[in-house]
CSV table of C-alpha atoms in Angstrom, one decimal:
chain,number,residue,atom,x,y,z
B,49,MET,CA,31.5,-37.1,-50.5
B,50,ASN,CA,34.4,-34.9,-51.8
B,51,ARG,CA,37.2,-34.1,-49.4
B,52,ASP,CA,35.7,-30.7,-48.6
B,53,GLY,CA,32.4,-32.3,-47.7
B,54,SER,CA,30.6,-31.3,-50.9
B,55,ARG,CA,28.6,-33.8,-53.0
B,56,PRO,CA,30.1,-35.1,-56.3
B,57,SER,CA,28.6,-33.2,-59.3
B,58,VAL,CA,29.8,-35.4,-62.2
B,59,PRO,CA,27.2,-38.2,-62.8
B,60,ALA,CA,27.9,-41.8,-63.4
B,61,LEU,CA,26.2,-43.6,-66.3
B,62,VAL,CA,25.9,-47.3,-65.6
B,63,LEU,CA,25.1,-49.4,-68.7
B,64,GLY,CA,23.1,-52.5,-67.8
B,65,SER,CA,21.1,-53.2,-64.7
B,66,GLY,CA,20.5,-56.7,-63.3
B,67,LEU,CA,22.0,-57.4,-59.9
B,68,ASN,CA,25.4,-56.3,-61.2
B,69,GLY,CA,24.2,-52.8,-62.2
B,70,LEU,CA,22.1,-52.5,-59.1
B,71,GLY,CA,25.1,-53.2,-56.9
B,72,VAL,CA,27.2,-50.6,-58.8
B,73,ALA,CA,24.4,-48.0,-58.5
B,74,ARG,CA,24.1,-48.6,-54.7
B,75,SER,CA,27.9,-48.5,-54.3
B,76,LEU,CA,28.1,-45.1,-56.1
B,77,GLY,CA,24.9,-43.7,-54.7
B,78,SER,CA,26.0,-44.4,-51.2
B,79,GLU,CA,28.9,-41.9,-51.8
B,80,SER,CA,26.4,-39.3,-53.1
B,81,VAL,CA,27.4,-39.8,-56.7
B,82,PRO,CA,24.5,-38.8,-59.1
B,83,VAL,CA,23.8,-42.2,-60.9
B,84,TYR,CA,21.9,-43.0,-64.0
B,85,LEU,CA,21.1,-46.7,-64.4
B,86,ALA,CA,20.4,-47.5,-68.1
B,87,ASP,CA,18.9,-50.5,-69.7
B,88,THR,CA,16.7,-51.5,-72.7
B,89,ASP,CA,13.7,-52.3,-70.5
B,90,ILE,CA,12.7,-49.4,-68.4
B,91,ARG,CA,10.4,-51.7,-66.4
B,92,ARG,CA,13.1,-53.9,-64.9
B,93,PHE,CA,12.7,-54.1,-61.1
B,94,GLU,CA,16.4,-53.4,-60.5
B,95,LEU,CA,15.8,-49.9,-61.9
B,96,ARG,CA,13.5,-49.1,-58.9
B,97,THR,CA,16.5,-48.3,-56.7
B,98,ARG,CA,16.5,-45.0,-54.9
B,99,TYR,CA,20.2,-44.6,-55.7
B,100,ALA,CA,19.8,-44.0,-59.4
B,101,SER,CA,17.6,-42.3,-62.1
B,102,ARG,CA,16.3,-44.6,-64.8
B,103,LEU,CA,17.4,-44.2,-68.4
B,104,GLN,CA,16.2,-46.2,-71.4
B,105,LEU,CA,18.5,-47.3,-74.2
B,106,SER,CA,17.6,-48.9,-77.5
B,107,ALA,CA,20.4,-51.5,-77.1
B,108,LEU,CA,23.3,-52.5,-74.9
B,109,GLU,CA,25.6,-53.3,-77.8
B,110,GLY,CA,26.3,-52.4,-81.4
B,111,ASP,CA,25.6,-49.3,-83.5
B,112,SER,CA,22.3,-48.6,-81.7
B,113,LEU,CA,24.1,-48.3,-78.4
B,114,LEU,CA,26.7,-46.0,-79.8
B,115,ARG,CA,24.0,-43.7,-81.4
B,116,ASP,CA,22.3,-43.6,-78.0
B,117,LEU,CA,25.5,-42.7,-76.2
B,118,VAL,CA,26.4,-40.0,-78.7
B,119,GLU,CA,22.9,-38.5,-78.4
B,120,LEU,CA,23.1,-38.6,-74.6
B,121,GLY,CA,26.6,-37.1,-74.5
B,122,GLN,CA,25.6,-34.3,-76.8
B,123,GLY,CA,22.2,-33.8,-75.2
B,124,ARG,CA,21.3,-34.6,-71.7
B,125,PHE,CA,24.9,-34.7,-70.5
B,126,THR,CA,26.3,-31.8,-72.5
B,127,GLY,CA,29.3,-30.4,-70.8
B,128,CYS,CA,29.5,-32.7,-67.8
B,129,ARG,CA,31.1,-35.9,-69.4
B,130,PRO,CA,29.7,-38.6,-67.1
B,131,VAL,CA,31.8,-41.4,-65.9
B,132,LEU,CA,30.9,-44.5,-68.0
B,133,VAL,CA,30.6,-47.8,-66.0
B,134,LEU,CA,30.0,-51.0,-68.0
B,135,THR,CA,28.5,-54.2,-66.5
B,136,GLN,CA,28.2,-56.5,-69.5
B,137,GLU,CA,30.7,-58.1,-71.8
B,138,ARG,CA,28.8,-57.3,-75.0
B,139,THR,CA,28.7,-53.6,-74.0
B,140,VAL,CA,32.5,-53.7,-73.4
B,141,ARG,CA,33.1,-55.0,-76.9
B,142,THR,CA,31.0,-52.2,-78.4
B,143,VAL,CA,32.6,-49.4,-76.3
B,144,ALA,CA,36.1,-50.8,-76.8
B,145,GLY,CA,35.7,-50.4,-80.6
B,146,ALA,CA,34.7,-46.7,-80.3
B,147,LEU,CA,37.0,-45.3,-77.6
B,148,GLU,CA,38.1,-42.3,-79.6
B,149,ASP,CA,34.5,-41.4,-80.6
B,150,LEU,CA,33.3,-41.5,-77.0
B,151,HIS,CA,36.3,-40.0,-75.2
B,152,GLY,CA,35.1,-36.4,-75.7
B,153,LEU,CA,31.7,-37.2,-74.3
B,154,PHE,CA,32.4,-39.5,-71.4
B,155,ARG,CA,35.1,-40.3,-68.8
B,156,PHE,CA,36.3,-43.9,-68.4
B,157,VAL,CA,39.4,-45.9,-67.7
B,158,LEU,CA,39.9,-48.6,-70.3
B,159,PRO,CA,42.9,-50.0,-72.2
B,160,SER,CA,42.9,-50.5,-76.0
B,161,GLY,CA,40.1,-52.4,-77.6
B,162,GLY,CA,42.5,-55.0,-78.9
B,163,LEU,CA,43.7,-56.0,-75.4
B,164,LEU,CA,40.1,-56.2,-74.1
B,165,GLU,CA,39.1,-58.4,-77.0
B,166,THR,CA,42.1,-60.7,-76.4
B,167,LEU,CA,41.4,-61.1,-72.6
B,168,MET,CA,37.7,-61.6,-73.2
B,169,HIS,CA,38.4,-64.5,-75.5
B,170,LYS,CA,39.4,-67.6,-73.5
B,171,GLU,CA,42.0,-68.7,-76.0
B,172,GLY,CA,43.5,-65.2,-76.0
B,173,PHE,CA,43.6,-65.2,-72.2
B,174,ALA,CA,45.3,-68.6,-72.2
B,175,ARG,CA,48.0,-67.3,-74.5
B,176,LEU,CA,48.7,-64.3,-72.3
B,177,ALA,CA,48.7,-66.5,-69.2
B,178,GLU,CA,51.3,-68.7,-70.8
B,179,GLN,CA,53.5,-65.7,-71.8
B,180,THR,CA,53.3,-64.3,-68.3
B,181,GLY,CA,53.7,-67.5,-66.3
B,182,LEU,CA,50.2,-67.4,-64.8
B,183,ARG,CA,49.0,-71.0,-63.9
B,184,ILE,CA,45.8,-72.0,-65.7
B,185,PRO,CA,44.2,-75.4,-66.3
B,186,GLY,CA,45.1,-77.5,-69.3
B,187,THR,CA,43.2,-75.8,-72.2
B,188,VAL,CA,42.4,-76.5,-75.8
B,189,ASN,CA,40.5,-74.3,-78.2
B,190,VAL,CA,38.2,-76.2,-80.5
B,191,ARG,CA,37.1,-74.5,-83.7
B,192,GLU,CA,36.5,-77.5,-86.0
B,193,PRO,CA,35.9,-81.2,-85.7
B,194,GLY,CA,39.6,-82.0,-86.3
B,195,ASP,CA,40.5,-80.1,-83.0
B,196,ILE,CA,38.3,-82.5,-80.9
B,197,GLU,CA,41.0,-85.2,-80.7
B,198,THR,CA,43.5,-82.8,-79.3
B,199,ALA,CA,41.0,-81.7,-76.7
B,200,LEU,CA,40.2,-85.2,-75.6
B,201,VAL,CA,43.9,-85.8,-74.8
B,202,LEU,CA,43.3,-83.6,-71.7
B,203,THR,CA,42.8,-85.4,-68.4
B,204,PRO,CA,39.1,-85.8,-67.5
B,205,PRO,CA,36.8,-84.6,-66.0
B,206,LEU,CA,36.6,-81.9,-68.6
B,207,VAL,CA,34.9,-78.5,-68.6
B,208,VAL,CA,33.3,-77.6,-71.9
B,209,LYS,CA,32.2,-74.0,-72.5
B,210,PRO,CA,32.1,-71.3,-75.2
B,211,ALA,CA,35.3,-69.4,-75.9
B,212,LEU,CA,33.4,-66.1,-75.7
B,213,HIS,CA,29.9,-64.9,-74.8
B,214,ALA,CA,27.6,-65.5,-77.8
B,215,PRO,CA,23.8,-65.1,-77.9
B,216,GLN,CA,23.4,-68.1,-80.3
B,217,TYR,CA,25.1,-70.3,-77.7
B,218,GLU,CA,23.4,-68.9,-74.6
B,219,ARG,CA,19.9,-69.5,-76.1
B,220,LEU,CA,20.5,-73.2,-76.3
B,221,TYR,CA,23.2,-74.2,-73.7
B,222,ARG,CA,24.3,-73.7,-70.2
B,223,LYS,CA,27.2,-71.5,-69.2
B,224,ALA,CA,29.5,-74.5,-69.0
B,225,TYR,CA,29.4,-78.3,-68.7
B,226,LEU,CA,31.3,-80.7,-66.5
B,227,VAL,CA,31.8,-84.0,-68.4
B,228,ASP,CA,33.5,-87.2,-67.0
B,229,ASP,CA,33.2,-89.4,-70.1
B,230,PRO,CA,35.3,-88.5,-73.2
B,231,GLY,CA,32.6,-90.0,-75.5
B,232,GLN,CA,30.0,-87.7,-74.0
B,233,ALA,CA,32.4,-84.8,-74.3
B,234,ARG,CA,32.9,-85.5,-78.0
B,235,GLN,CA,29.1,-85.5,-78.6
B,236,LEU,CA,28.6,-82.3,-76.7
B,237,ILE,CA,31.4,-80.5,-78.5
B,238,GLU,CA,30.1,-81.6,-81.9
B,239,ARG,CA,26.6,-80.3,-81.0
B,240,ILE,CA,28.0,-76.9,-79.9
B,241,LEU,CA,30.2,-76.5,-83.0
B,242,ASP,CA,27.0,-76.5,-85.1
B,243,VAL,CA,26.0,-73.4,-83.2
B,244,LEU,CA,29.3,-71.7,-82.2
B,245,PRO,CA,32.5,-72.8,-83.9
B,246,ASP,CA,34.6,-71.6,-81.0
B,247,VAL,CA,34.7,-73.9,-77.9
B,248,ILE,CA,37.0,-74.1,-75.0
B,249,VAL,CA,37.8,-77.5,-73.3
B,250,GLN,CA,39.6,-77.4,-70.0
B,251,GLU,CA,40.8,-79.8,-67.3
B,252,TRP,CA,38.7,-79.7,-64.2
B,253,ILE,CA,40.5,-78.5,-61.0
B,254,PRO,CA,39.4,-80.7,-58.1
B,255,GLY,CA,37.4,-78.9,-55.4
B,256,ASN,CA,34.0,-77.5,-54.4
B,257,ASP,CA,32.5,-74.2,-55.4
B,258,SER,CA,33.7,-72.8,-52.0
B,259,ASP,CA,37.3,-73.4,-53.3
B,260,ILE,CA,36.7,-70.7,-55.9
B,261,TYR,CA,38.3,-67.4,-55.1
B,262,PHE,CA,38.3,-64.1,-57.0
B,263,CYS,CA,40.3,-60.8,-56.9
B,264,LEU,CA,38.4,-57.6,-57.9
B,265,GLN,CA,40.6,-54.7,-58.8
B,266,HIS,CA,40.8,-51.2,-60.3
B,267,LEU,CA,44.0,-50.1,-62.0
B,268,SER,CA,45.0,-46.7,-63.2
B,269,SER,CA,45.5,-45.8,-66.9
B,270,GLU,CA,49.2,-46.5,-66.2
B,271,GLY,CA,48.5,-49.9,-64.8
B,272,ARG,CA,49.1,-49.0,-61.2
B,273,LEU,CA,46.9,-50.9,-58.7
B,274,GLU,CA,44.5,-48.4,-57.0
B,275,CYS,CA,42.2,-50.7,-55.2
B,276,SER,CA,41.8,-54.5,-54.7
B,277,PHE,CA,39.5,-57.0,-52.9
B,278,VAL,CA,39.9,-60.7,-52.5
B,279,GLY,CA,36.8,-62.9,-52.0
B,280,ARG,CA,35.6,-66.5,-52.3
B,281,LYS,CA,32.5,-68.1,-53.4
B,282,ILE,CA,30.2,-70.0,-51.0
B,283,ARG,CA,27.8,-71.4,-53.6
B,284,SER,CA,27.4,-71.3,-57.4
B,285,TRP,CA,24.3,-71.9,-59.5
B,286,PRO,CA,24.2,-74.3,-61.2
B,287,PRO,CA,26.7,-76.1,-58.9
B,288,ASN,CA,30.3,-76.5,-60.2
B,289,VAL,CA,29.8,-74.7,-63.4
B,290,GLY,CA,27.5,-71.7,-62.7
B,291,GLY,CA,27.7,-68.1,-61.6
B,292,THR,CA,28.1,-66.8,-58.1
B,293,ALA,CA,25.1,-67.6,-55.8
B,294,SER,CA,26.8,-66.4,-52.6
B,295,CYS,CA,30.2,-65.1,-51.7
B,296,THR,CA,32.2,-63.4,-49.0
B,297,SER,CA,35.7,-61.9,-48.2
B,298,ALA,CA,38.8,-64.0,-48.0
B,299,PRO,CA,41.3,-62.0,-46.0
B,300,GLU,CA,43.5,-65.0,-45.4
B,301,HIS,CA,44.6,-64.9,-49.1
B,302,VAL,CA,44.7,-61.2,-49.8
B,303,VAL,CA,48.4,-60.8,-50.2
B,304,LYS,CA,48.9,-63.8,-52.5
B,305,LEU,CA,46.0,-63.3,-54.8
B,306,THR,CA,46.3,-59.5,-54.9
B,307,GLU,CA,50.0,-59.7,-56.0
B,308,ALA,CA,49.3,-62.5,-58.6
B,309,THR,CA,46.4,-60.6,-60.1
B,310,ALA,CA,48.0,-57.2,-60.2
B,311,SER,CA,51.2,-58.6,-61.6
B,312,PHE,CA,49.4,-60.3,-64.5
B,313,PHE,CA,47.2,-57.2,-65.4
B,314,LYS,CA,50.2,-54.9,-65.2
B,315,ARG,CA,52.3,-57.1,-67.5
B,316,VAL,CA,49.6,-57.2,-70.2
B,317,GLY,CA,48.7,-53.5,-69.9
B,318,MET,CA,45.3,-53.7,-68.3
B,319,SER,CA,43.6,-50.6,-66.8
B,320,GLY,CA,40.2,-49.9,-65.2
B,321,LEU,CA,38.0,-52.5,-63.6
B,322,ALA,CA,39.3,-56.0,-63.9
B,323,SER,CA,39.1,-59.2,-61.9
B,324,MET,CA,40.5,-62.8,-61.9
B,325,GLU,CA,38.8,-65.9,-60.8
B,326,TYR,CA,40.9,-68.7,-59.3
B,327,LYS,CA,40.2,-72.2,-58.0
B,328,ARG,CA,42.3,-73.6,-55.2
B,329,HIS,CA,43.3,-77.2,-55.9
B,330,ALA,CA,41.6,-79.4,-53.3
B,331,ALA,CA,44.7,-81.7,-53.0
B,332,THR,CA,47.7,-79.4,-53.5
B,333,GLY,CA,46.3,-76.0,-52.3
B,334,GLU,CA,47.6,-74.3,-55.4
B,335,PHE,CA,45.6,-71.4,-56.9
B,336,VAL,CA,44.9,-71.9,-60.6
B,337,ALA,CA,43.5,-69.0,-62.6
B,338,ILE,CA,40.3,-69.8,-64.4
B,339,GLU,CA,39.3,-66.6,-66.2
B,340,PRO,CA,39.4,-62.8,-66.1
B,341,THR,CA,36.6,-60.3,-66.3
B,342,VAL,CA,37.8,-57.0,-67.9
B,343,GLY,CA,36.5,-53.6,-68.7
B,344,ARG,CA,33.4,-54.0,-66.5
B,345,SER,CA,32.2,-54.7,-63.0
B,346,ASP,CA,31.9,-58.3,-62.0
B,347,TYR,CA,28.5,-59.9,-61.2
B,348,GLN,CA,29.2,-59.9,-57.5
B,349,GLU,CA,31.2,-56.6,-57.5
B,350,GLU,CA,29.1,-55.2,-54.6
B,351,VAL,CA,30.5,-57.8,-52.2
B,352,ALA,CA,33.6,-55.6,-52.1
B,353,THR,CA,31.6,-52.5,-51.1
B,354,LEU,CA,29.8,-54.5,-48.4
B,355,ASN,CA,33.2,-55.5,-47.0
B,356,GLY,CA,34.5,-51.9,-46.9
B,357,ILE,CA,36.2,-51.6,-50.3
B,358,ASN,CA,34.0,-49.6,-52.7
B,359,LEU,CA,35.6,-50.5,-56.0
B,360,PRO,CA,33.0,-48.7,-58.2
B,361,TYR,CA,33.7,-45.5,-56.3
B,362,ALA,CA,37.5,-46.0,-56.7
B,363,TYR,CA,37.0,-46.4,-60.4
B,364,TYR,CA,34.8,-43.3,-60.5
B,365,LEU,CA,37.4,-41.2,-58.7
B,366,GLY,CA,40.1,-42.6,-61.0
B,367,ALA,CA,38.1,-41.6,-64.1
B,368,LEU,CA,37.9,-38.1,-62.6
B,369,GLY,CA,41.7,-38.0,-62.0
B,370,ARG,CA,41.1,-38.0,-58.2
B,371,ALA,CA,42.3,-41.5,-57.3
B,372,THR,CA,44.2,-40.3,-54.3
B,373,GLU,CA,41.0,-39.4,-52.6
B,374,PHE,CA,39.9,-43.0,-52.3
B,375,VAL,CA,40.1,-44.5,-48.9
B,376,SER,CA,39.6,-48.3,-48.2
B,377,GLY,CA,37.6,-49.4,-45.2
B,378,ARG,CA,38.1,-52.4,-42.9
B,379,ASP,CA,36.9,-55.9,-43.8
B,380,ARG,CA,33.4,-56.3,-42.4
B,381,ARG,CA,33.2,-60.0,-43.0
B,382,ALA,CA,30.0,-59.5,-45.0
B,383,ILE,CA,28.2,-62.1,-47.2
B,384,TRP,CA,26.6,-61.2,-50.5
B,385,ARG,CA,23.8,-63.5,-51.6
B,386,ASP,CA,21.7,-63.9,-54.8
B,387,GLY,CA,18.7,-65.2,-52.9
B,388,ASP,CA,17.0,-67.3,-55.6
B,389,ALA,CA,20.2,-68.8,-56.9
B,390,ASP,CA,21.6,-69.5,-53.5
B,391,ARG,CA,18.4,-71.3,-52.4
B,392,GLN,CA,18.4,-73.5,-55.5
B,393,SER,CA,22.1,-74.4,-55.0
B,394,SER,CA,21.5,-75.2,-51.3
B,395,GLN,CA,18.6,-77.4,-52.1
B,396,THR,CA,20.7,-79.2,-54.8
B,397,VAL,CA,24.0,-79.9,-53.0
B,398,GLY,CA,23.1,-79.3,-49.3
B,399,GLN,CA,24.5,-76.7,-47.0
B,400,SER,CA,27.2,-79.0,-45.4
B,401,VAL,CA,28.8,-79.6,-48.8
B,402,GLN,CA,29.4,-76.0,-49.5
B,403,GLY,CA,30.2,-74.9,-45.9
B,404,TRP,CA,27.6,-72.1,-45.7
B,405,PRO,CA,29.3,-70.0,-43.0
B,406,LEU,CA,26.5,-68.1,-41.4
B,407,ALA,CA,28.8,-67.2,-38.5
B,408,HIS,CA,31.2,-65.6,-40.9
B,409,GLY,CA,29.4,-62.3,-41.0
B,410,ARG,CA,26.2,-60.4,-41.8
B,411,VAL,CA,24.3,-61.7,-44.9
B,412,TYR,CA,23.2,-59.1,-47.4
B,413,ASP,CA,20.7,-60.1,-50.0
B,414,ALA,CA,21.7,-58.8,-53.5
B,415,LEU,CA,18.1,-57.5,-54.1
B,416,TRP,CA,16.4,-56.8,-50.8
B,417,ARG,CA,17.7,-53.9,-48.7
B,418,SER,CA,15.7,-52.2,-46.0
B,419,SER,CA,17.4,-49.0,-47.0
B,420,ASP,CA,16.5,-49.5,-50.7
B,421,PRO,CA,13.4,-51.7,-50.8
B,422,GLY,CA,12.1,-50.7,-54.3
B,423,PRO,CA,13.7,-53.4,-56.4
B,424,SER,CA,12.6,-56.3,-54.2
B,425,LEU,CA,9.1,-55.0,-53.6
B,426,ASP,CA,8.6,-54.5,-57.3
B,427,ARG,CA,9.9,-58.0,-58.1
B,428,ASN,CA,7.7,-59.6,-55.4
B,429,TRP,CA,4.6,-57.7,-56.5
B,430,ARG,CA,5.1,-59.0,-60.1
B,431,ARG,CA,5.4,-62.5,-58.8
B,432,LEU,CA,2.3,-62.2,-56.7
B,433,ALA,CA,0.4,-60.7,-59.6
B,434,GLY,CA,1.5,-63.5,-61.8
B,435,ARG,CA,0.4,-66.2,-59.3
B,436,ILE,CA,-3.0,-64.5,-58.9
B,437,GLY,CA,-3.3,-64.5,-62.7
B,438,LEU,CA,-2.5,-68.2,-62.9
B,439,CYS,CA,-5.0,-69.0,-60.2
B,440,ARG,CA,-7.7,-67.1,-62.0
B,441,VAL,CA,-6.9,-69.0,-65.2
B,442,ALA,CA,-6.9,-72.4,-63.4
B,443,ALA,CA,-10.3,-71.5,-61.9
B,444,GLY,CA,-11.7,-70.7,-65.3
B,445,VAL,CA,-12.1,-67.0,-64.6
B,446,ARG,CA,-11.5,-64.9,-67.7
B,447,PRO,CA,-10.0,-61.4,-67.4
B,448,THR,CA,-12.3,-58.5,-68.1
B,449,GLY,CA,-11.7,-55.1,-69.6
B,450,GLY,CA,-11.5,-53.5,-73.0
């Protein structure tokens, strides 16, 4: 709500659904912001949320996306300049390259495209981290076979992953690999180079997935910190090298990680939505920065909202020039959980290893909400329909119809 009790009139256009986009839509919609949730597949179950209107795009990157945005800005959204909220790295790359073309049609808080590109590339981030004194793991960028020997000088275990998000890599390989043996690391790197000649090799920081922390922030166009939330993972999927399966708040480290993150982003000139992932060294307790997320919401962004700090709404108000209206709430000790990923992780590593703190606070499923059941009901119905279809096929029953 606005300060005078009226409802916001400027809509938000969220590009990309998934659990990320759904969490953003719920965060903004809960503040009565008119939300449009856009994706290439209008049938996605995340689009069934009551907090947003569905919108179909022809693409989430490239010239096709830009054409769609210009058409929307000059058509459906003529005169209102919606606040643009990005959820995917490929979308950030496209929008960052056309900021001047989109500025008259949409509102957003983003730095120059050059800075975003540097921060999204793991070698570029490593270079800026070194310049600003931010502690990161030992890192080597491998672009050709001759670089492998340099990478293998690092102390194993080694984490092998792409230097940037690339579809040709993601079709064949996992998000990252943890390798103990240098010979196996060499073979893996050589295989990846055939597909993507841009690989990052890093030293592994000892600890469990529950030793991974993150700081989600929104910064003004001048780099001033407007809003911040510090959380920690509980589980990842796949374990050790995957994305967030469950997470919660980490109030005990708010001051330290907020200051470190804001200092880095201010020194490099970042603005808008940005976050930093850290791992706390199991032996020394030192926080080591792993990677940033910039120009978009993080996968688990909604955990901040569930804990009283609605970052998407802070960003929305900032884009409208009304940042002073944002008010942070108290930590609610809530847990955000991607149900499917968390169950798989729990079955793989066991609850005791990851320290699943059920007593920490209320658990919110990323998909199911009693206040917004549409996405979960649609997903479950599709699964049931699929099982019924498989059973019919197994029983030799052929589908009928024209």
